Amino acid sequence: MSSKPKFKLVLAATCLSTVMMASSASANPGRFMAMSGVASAPVGHQTFCSENPGACTGGTQKPVVVKLSEQRWNELLQVNDTVNKSIRPVTDKVLFGQVEYWTYPTAGAGDCEEYVLEKQRVLAAAGWPASALLITVVKDLNNEGHAVLTVRTDQGDVILDNQIEAVLPWYSTPYRYVKRQSTTDPSQWTAISDTRVTTVASIGK
């Protein structure tokens, strides 16, 4: 058995820290979102795919989770922080004249989807597998649609967000999880069974 330390996520107040372990932790199903079948892709993502086909093709029959080393964890923190600081929050209506429009933030501005798309692009360019970088639709504290990036790791699903500064386990965020990209096909979506709430709404945008 390797003597190299492994890392797992622990919640401390409102943020995460990494701690060394002598051996792997046993899997806790609560660390990973439960999926519950096919879901419709958000209209904004359908338009994005038609305009950026290269970002929505490919896929794999063997999706992977990323082994979360200290280096990988720090990379997540850095990308989340850098992208959040580099994009000016502006609604699609103001920026594009549309209620909902997904695209890369080439103008340095955008709403939640632009943050997510940029984080996904930056991490993929750094070598993170596409099957572990999934756009996810949630309901926020105002019961409105919001997009975050789910990163699938061996320590569980963690969330990169533009509304919350810290990178958190999915279950520690104040959201209701609705659906996310499929792990096998970036153009397809899967419903999330969020059993922490009584009602999980369907978001069409």
PDB file of C-alpha atoms in Angstrom:
ATOM      1  CA  MET A   1       0.000   0.000   0.000  1.00  0.00           C
ATOM      2  CA  SER A   2       1.271   3.431  -0.915  1.00  0.00           C
ATOM      3  CA  SER A   3       2.469   5.589   1.923  1.00  0.00           C
ATOM      4  CA  LYS A   4       1.536   8.819   0.100  1.00  0.00           C
ATOM      5  CA  PRO A   5      -1.076  10.815   2.022  1.00  0.00           C
ATOM      6  CA  LYS A   6      -4.580  11.139   0.674  1.00  0.00           C
ATOM      7  CA  PHE A   7      -6.981  14.004   1.184  1.00  0.00           C
ATOM      8  CA  LYS A   8     -10.640  14.276   2.014  1.00  0.00           C
ATOM      9  CA  LEU A   9     -12.869  17.274   2.370  1.00  0.00           C
ATOM     10  CA  VAL A  10     -14.164  18.462   5.712  1.00  0.00           C
ATOM     11  CA  LEU A  11     -16.458  21.357   6.388  1.00  0.00           C
ATOM     12  CA  ALA A  12     -15.155  23.960   8.813  1.00  0.00           C
ATOM     13  CA  ALA A  13     -17.560  26.805   9.479  1.00  0.00           C
ATOM     14  CA  THR A  14     -18.404  28.084   5.976  1.00  0.00           C
ATOM     15  CA  CYS A  15     -15.437  26.785   4.047  1.00  0.00           C
ATOM     16  CA  LEU A  16     -13.469  23.619   3.399  1.00  0.00           C
ATOM     17  CA  SER A  17     -10.020  22.565   4.410  1.00  0.00           C
ATOM     18  CA  THR A  18      -8.088  19.476   3.428  1.00  0.00           C
ATOM     19  CA  VAL A  19      -6.745  17.038   5.974  1.00  0.00           C
ATOM     20  CA  MET A  20      -4.295  14.187   5.505  1.00  0.00           C
ATOM     21  CA  MET A  21      -5.451  10.644   6.034  1.00  0.00           C
ATOM     22  CA  ALA A  22      -3.399   7.508   6.413  1.00  0.00           C
ATOM     23  CA  SER A  23      -5.906   5.510   4.359  1.00  0.00           C
ATOM     24  CA  SER A  24      -8.934   5.996   2.132  1.00  0.00           C
ATOM     25  CA  ALA A  25     -12.207   6.935   3.760  1.00  0.00           C
ATOM     26  CA  SER A  26     -15.117   4.610   3.234  1.00  0.00           C
ATOM     27  CA  ALA A  27     -17.558   5.844   0.603  1.00  0.00           C
ATOM     28  CA  ASN A  28     -20.489   7.835   1.925  1.00  0.00           C
ATOM     29  CA  PRO A  29     -23.391   7.904  -0.567  1.00  0.00           C
ATOM     30  CA  GLY A  30     -24.364  11.337   0.747  1.00  0.00           C
ATOM     31  CA  ARG A  31     -21.219  12.794  -0.768  1.00  0.00           C
ATOM     32  CA  PHE A  32     -22.533  12.163  -4.257  1.00  0.00           C
ATOM     33  CA  MET A  33     -25.740  13.404  -5.860  1.00  0.00           C
ATOM     34  CA  ALA A  34     -28.339  10.734  -6.560  1.00  0.00           C
ATOM     35  CA  MET A  35     -29.450  10.760 -10.177  1.00  0.00           C
ATOM     36  CA  SER A  36     -32.972   9.828 -11.260  1.00  0.00           C
ATOM     37  CA  GLY A  37     -33.196   9.508 -15.013  1.00  0.00           C
ATOM     38  CA  VAL A  38     -33.162  11.635 -18.132  1.00  0.00           C
ATOM     39  CA  ALA A  39     -33.993  15.354 -17.957  1.00  0.00           C
ATOM     40  CA  SER A  40     -34.496  17.945 -20.664  1.00  0.00           C
ATOM     41  CA  ALA A  41     -31.534  20.174 -21.413  1.00  0.00           C
ATOM     42  CA  PRO A  42     -32.041  23.837 -20.473  1.00  0.00           C
ATOM     43  CA  VAL A  43     -33.021  25.920 -23.477  1.00  0.00           C
ATOM     44  CA  GLY A  44     -29.984  28.117 -22.916  1.00  0.00           C
ATOM     45  CA  HIS A  45     -27.683  25.106 -23.084  1.00  0.00           C
ATOM     46  CA  GLN A  46     -29.355  23.836 -26.247  1.00  0.00           C
ATOM     47  CA  THR A  47     -28.648  27.175 -27.928  1.00  0.00           C
ATOM     48  CA  PHE A  48     -25.099  27.182 -26.556  1.00  0.00           C
ATOM     49  CA  CYS A  49     -24.482  23.719 -28.038  1.00  0.00           C
ATOM     50  CA  SER A  50     -25.809  24.773 -31.443  1.00  0.00           C
ATOM     51  CA  GLU A  51     -23.382  27.706 -31.443  1.00  0.00           C
ATOM     52  CA  ASN A  52     -20.470  25.832 -29.820  1.00  0.00           C
ATOM     53  CA  PRO A  53     -20.790  22.228 -31.061  1.00  0.00           C
ATOM     54  CA  GLY A  54     -17.256  21.359 -30.034  1.00  0.00           C
ATOM     55  CA  ALA A  55     -18.160  21.911 -26.375  1.00  0.00           C
ATOM     56  CA  CYS A  56     -21.119  19.536 -26.559  1.00  0.00           C
ATOM     57  CA  THR A  57     -19.815  16.588 -28.560  1.00  0.00           C
ATOM     58  CA  GLY A  58     -17.781  13.580 -27.585  1.00  0.00           C
ATOM     59  CA  GLY A  59     -18.462  11.966 -24.275  1.00  0.00           C
ATOM     60  CA  THR A  60     -17.424   8.636 -22.820  1.00  0.00           C
ATOM     61  CA  GLN A  61     -18.925   5.370 -21.670  1.00  0.00           C
ATOM     62  CA  LYS A  62     -16.431   5.331 -18.811  1.00  0.00           C
ATOM     63  CA  PRO A  63     -16.885   8.575 -16.866  1.00  0.00           C
ATOM     64  CA  VAL A  64     -14.304   9.196 -14.196  1.00  0.00           C
ATOM     65  CA  VAL A  65     -14.018  11.032 -10.916  1.00  0.00           C
ATOM     66  CA  VAL A  66     -10.912  13.038 -10.146  1.00  0.00           C
ATOM     67  CA  LYS A  67      -8.587  11.925  -7.367  1.00  0.00           C
ATOM     68  CA  LEU A  68      -8.534  15.002  -5.186  1.00  0.00           C
ATOM     69  CA  SER A  69      -4.920  15.570  -4.285  1.00  0.00           C
ATOM     70  CA  GLU A  70      -3.826  18.721  -2.479  1.00  0.00           C
ATOM     71  CA  GLN A  71      -2.608  20.118  -5.801  1.00  0.00           C
ATOM     72  CA  ARG A  72      -5.953  19.457  -7.495  1.00  0.00           C
ATOM     73  CA  TRP A  73      -7.848  20.986  -4.582  1.00  0.00           C
ATOM     74  CA  ASN A  74      -5.749  24.142  -4.722  1.00  0.00           C
ATOM     75  CA  GLU A  75      -6.310  24.314  -8.462  1.00  0.00           C
ATOM     76  CA  LEU A  76     -10.080  24.260  -7.927  1.00  0.00           C
ATOM     77  CA  LEU A  77      -9.824  27.060  -5.392  1.00  0.00           C
ATOM     78  CA  GLN A  78      -7.657  29.147  -7.699  1.00  0.00           C
ATOM     79  CA  VAL A  79      -9.846  28.714 -10.782  1.00  0.00           C
ATOM     80  CA  ASN A  80     -13.017  29.432  -8.846  1.00  0.00           C
ATOM     81  CA  ASP A  81     -11.548  32.590  -7.342  1.00  0.00           C
ATOM     82  CA  THR A  82      -9.903  33.823 -10.548  1.00  0.00           C
ATOM     83  CA  VAL A  83     -12.994  33.393 -12.711  1.00  0.00           C
ATOM     84  CA  ASN A  84     -15.286  34.929 -10.098  1.00  0.00           C
ATOM     85  CA  LYS A  85     -13.061  38.010  -9.961  1.00  0.00           C
ATOM     86  CA  SER A  86     -12.587  38.296 -13.725  1.00  0.00           C
ATOM     87  CA  ILE A  87     -16.262  38.438 -14.718  1.00  0.00           C
ATOM     88  CA  ARG A  88     -18.498  41.419 -14.049  1.00  0.00           C
ATOM     89  CA  PRO A  89     -22.027  40.302 -13.060  1.00  0.00           C
ATOM     90  CA  VAL A  90     -24.502  41.521 -15.676  1.00  0.00           C
ATOM     91  CA  THR A  91     -27.872  40.020 -16.582  1.00  0.00           C
ATOM     92  CA  ASP A  92     -28.451  38.468 -19.996  1.00  0.00           C
ATOM     93  CA  LYS A  93     -31.206  41.002 -20.606  1.00  0.00           C
ATOM     94  CA  VAL A  94     -28.790  43.895 -20.185  1.00  0.00           C
ATOM     95  CA  LEU A  95     -25.847  42.236 -21.934  1.00  0.00           C
ATOM     96  CA  PHE A  96     -27.543  40.420 -24.806  1.00  0.00           C
ATOM     97  CA  GLY A  97     -31.071  41.786 -24.902  1.00  0.00           C
ATOM     98  CA  GLN A  98     -32.417  38.315 -24.060  1.00  0.00           C
ATOM     99  CA  VAL A  99     -33.849  36.901 -20.850  1.00  0.00           C
ATOM    100  CA  GLU A 100     -31.648  33.818 -21.127  1.00  0.00           C
ATOM    101  CA  TYR A 101     -28.527  33.382 -23.255  1.00  0.00           C
ATOM    102  CA  TRP A 102     -25.584  31.079 -22.497  1.00  0.00           C
ATOM    103  CA  THR A 103     -22.146  31.875 -23.890  1.00  0.00           C
ATOM    104  CA  TYR A 104     -18.513  32.284 -22.907  1.00  0.00           C
ATOM    105  CA  PRO A 105     -17.763  35.620 -21.180  1.00  0.00           C
ATOM    106  CA  THR A 106     -15.666  37.066 -23.985  1.00  0.00           C
ATOM    107  CA  ALA A 107     -16.706  40.591 -22.959  1.00  0.00           C
ATOM    108  CA  GLY A 108     -15.652  39.980 -19.359  1.00  0.00           C
ATOM    109  CA  ALA A 109     -19.258  40.076 -18.145  1.00  0.00           C
ATOM    110  CA  GLY A 110     -22.206  37.745 -17.728  1.00  0.00           C
ATOM    111  CA  ASP A 111     -24.508  35.960 -15.320  1.00  0.00           C
ATOM    112  CA  CYS A 112     -24.171  32.588 -13.592  1.00  0.00           C
ATOM    113  CA  GLU A 113     -24.010  30.524 -16.791  1.00  0.00           C
ATOM    114  CA  GLU A 114     -21.065  32.529 -18.108  1.00  0.00           C
ATOM    115  CA  TYR A 115     -19.171  31.929 -14.862  1.00  0.00           C
ATOM    116  CA  VAL A 116     -19.894  28.202 -15.071  1.00  0.00           C
ATOM    117  CA  LEU A 117     -18.963  27.858 -18.725  1.00  0.00           C
ATOM    118  CA  GLU A 118     -15.675  29.666 -18.175  1.00  0.00           C
ATOM    119  CA  LYS A 119     -14.732  27.552 -15.135  1.00  0.00           C
ATOM    120  CA  GLN A 120     -15.548  24.414 -17.085  1.00  0.00           C
ATOM    121  CA  ARG A 121     -13.439  25.594 -20.031  1.00  0.00           C
ATOM    122  CA  VAL A 122     -10.446  26.598 -17.887  1.00  0.00           C
ATOM    123  CA  LEU A 123     -10.410  23.329 -15.936  1.00  0.00           C
ATOM    124  CA  ALA A 124     -10.796  21.246 -19.093  1.00  0.00           C
ATOM    125  CA  ALA A 125      -7.868  23.099 -20.665  1.00  0.00           C
ATOM    126  CA  ALA A 126      -5.837  22.282 -17.537  1.00  0.00           C
ATOM    127  CA  GLY A 127      -6.439  18.573 -18.083  1.00  0.00           C
ATOM    128  CA  TRP A 128      -9.484  17.862 -15.938  1.00  0.00           C
ATOM    129  CA  PRO A 129     -11.720  15.214 -17.565  1.00  0.00           C
ATOM    130  CA  ALA A 130     -14.922  16.530 -19.130  1.00  0.00           C
ATOM    131  CA  SER A 131     -16.972  13.786 -17.463  1.00  0.00           C
ATOM    132  CA  ALA A 132     -16.079  15.277 -14.076  1.00  0.00           C
ATOM    133  CA  LEU A 133     -17.009  18.892 -14.960  1.00  0.00           C
ATOM    134  CA  LEU A 134     -20.782  19.168 -15.122  1.00  0.00           C
ATOM    135  CA  ILE A 135     -22.994  22.235 -15.479  1.00  0.00           C
ATOM    136  CA  THR A 136     -25.725  21.927 -12.871  1.00  0.00           C
ATOM    137  CA  VAL A 137     -29.080  23.705 -12.503  1.00  0.00           C
ATOM    138  CA  VAL A 138     -30.378  24.487  -9.015  1.00  0.00           C
ATOM    139  CA  LYS A 139     -32.977  26.641  -7.287  1.00  0.00           C
ATOM    140  CA  ASP A 140     -31.383  29.352  -5.152  1.00  0.00           C
ATOM    141  CA  LEU A 141     -32.587  30.920  -1.906  1.00  0.00           C
ATOM    142  CA  ASN A 142     -35.034  33.082  -3.870  1.00  0.00           C
ATOM    143  CA  ASN A 143     -36.428  29.977  -5.578  1.00  0.00           C
ATOM    144  CA  GLU A 144     -34.962  31.174  -8.857  1.00  0.00           C
ATOM    145  CA  GLY A 145     -32.937  29.226 -11.394  1.00  0.00           C
ATOM    146  CA  HIS A 146     -29.182  29.302 -10.892  1.00  0.00           C
ATOM    147  CA  ALA A 147     -26.258  27.462 -12.486  1.00  0.00           C
ATOM    148  CA  VAL A 148     -23.189  26.060 -10.725  1.00  0.00           C
ATOM    149  CA  LEU A 149     -20.373  23.734 -11.735  1.00  0.00           C
ATOM    150  CA  THR A 150     -20.288  20.287 -10.182  1.00  0.00           C
ATOM    151  CA  VAL A 151     -16.821  18.728 -10.019  1.00  0.00           C
ATOM    152  CA  ARG A 152     -16.890  14.977  -9.442  1.00  0.00           C
ATOM    153  CA  THR A 153     -14.065  13.857  -7.156  1.00  0.00           C
ATOM    154  CA  ASP A 154     -13.225  10.721  -5.225  1.00  0.00           C
ATOM    155  CA  GLN A 155     -14.175  12.663  -2.094  1.00  0.00           C
ATOM    156  CA  GLY A 156     -17.619  13.557  -3.423  1.00  0.00           C
ATOM    157  CA  ASP A 157     -19.337  16.141  -5.609  1.00  0.00           C
ATOM    158  CA  VAL A 158     -18.066  19.668  -4.942  1.00  0.00           C
ATOM    159  CA  ILE A 159     -19.515  22.932  -6.212  1.00  0.00           C
ATOM    160  CA  LEU A 160     -17.890  25.926  -7.875  1.00  0.00           C
ATOM    161  CA  ASP A 161     -20.225  28.903  -7.640  1.00  0.00           C
ATOM    162  CA  ASN A 162     -20.247  32.642  -8.261  1.00  0.00           C
ATOM    163  CA  GLN A 163     -22.659  33.396  -5.398  1.00  0.00           C
ATOM    164  CA  ILE A 164     -20.670  31.585  -2.702  1.00  0.00           C
ATOM    165  CA  GLU A 165     -16.945  32.282  -2.385  1.00  0.00           C
ATOM    166  CA  ALA A 166     -15.987  28.905  -0.911  1.00  0.00           C
ATOM    167  CA  VAL A 167     -15.810  25.642  -2.838  1.00  0.00           C
ATOM    168  CA  LEU A 168     -18.217  23.387  -0.922  1.00  0.00           C
ATOM    169  CA  PRO A 169     -19.594  19.871  -0.996  1.00  0.00           C
ATOM    170  CA  TRP A 170     -22.894  19.931  -2.888  1.00  0.00           C
ATOM    171  CA  TYR A 171     -24.897  19.090   0.250  1.00  0.00           C
ATOM    172  CA  SER A 172     -23.440  22.078   2.133  1.00  0.00           C
ATOM    173  CA  THR A 173     -24.747  24.647  -0.339  1.00  0.00           C
ATOM    174  CA  PRO A 174     -28.156  26.291   0.291  1.00  0.00           C
ATOM    175  CA  TYR A 175     -29.623  25.142  -3.028  1.00  0.00           C
ATOM    176  CA  ARG A 176     -32.184  22.649  -4.293  1.00  0.00           C
ATOM    177  CA  TYR A 177     -30.578  20.530  -6.981  1.00  0.00           C
ATOM    178  CA  VAL A 178     -32.629  19.921 -10.125  1.00  0.00           C
ATOM    179  CA  LYS A 179     -30.522  18.527 -12.969  1.00  0.00           C
ATOM    180  CA  ARG A 180     -27.037  18.419 -14.431  1.00  0.00           C
ATOM    181  CA  GLN A 181     -25.137  17.393 -17.531  1.00  0.00           C
ATOM    182  CA  SER A 182     -24.793  13.682 -18.154  1.00  0.00           C
ATOM    183  CA  THR A 183     -21.449  12.149 -17.222  1.00  0.00           C
ATOM    184  CA  THR A 184     -21.370  10.296 -20.547  1.00  0.00           C
ATOM    185  CA  ASP A 185     -22.679  12.892 -23.022  1.00  0.00           C
ATOM    186  CA  PRO A 186     -22.187  16.666 -22.544  1.00  0.00           C
ATOM    187  CA  SER A 187     -25.270  17.473 -24.638  1.00  0.00           C
ATOM    188  CA  GLN A 188     -27.591  15.348 -22.493  1.00  0.00           C
ATOM    189  CA  TRP A 189     -28.937  16.049 -19.003  1.00  0.00           C
ATOM    190  CA  THR A 190     -29.896  13.944 -15.989  1.00  0.00           C
ATOM    191  CA  ALA A 191     -32.403  14.692 -13.230  1.00  0.00           C
ATOM    192  CA  ILE A 192     -31.126  14.931  -9.655  1.00  0.00           C
ATOM    193  CA  SER A 193     -32.983  13.296  -6.780  1.00  0.00           C
ATOM    194  CA  ASP A 194     -32.372  15.814  -4.009  1.00  0.00           C
ATOM    195  CA  THR A 195     -33.922  14.020  -1.054  1.00  0.00           C
ATOM    196  CA  ARG A 196     -33.055  16.851   1.318  1.00  0.00           C
ATOM    197  CA  VAL A 197     -36.147  18.716   0.112  1.00  0.00           C
ATOM    198  CA  THR A 198     -39.772  17.741  -0.356  1.00  0.00           C
ATOM    199  CA  THR A 199     -40.162  19.307  -3.782  1.00  0.00           C
ATOM    200  CA  VAL A 200     -37.612  19.572  -6.556  1.00  0.00           C
ATOM    201  CA  ALA A 201     -38.884  21.913  -9.226  1.00  0.00           C
ATOM    202  CA  SER A 202     -38.190  21.575 -12.917  1.00  0.00           C
ATOM    203  CA  ILE A 203     -36.424  24.485 -14.523  1.00  0.00           C
ATOM    204  CA  GLY A 204     -36.921  24.961 -18.213  1.00  0.00           C
ATOM    205  CA  LYS A 205     -34.448  27.683 -18.912  1.00  0.00           C
TER     206      LYS A 205
END
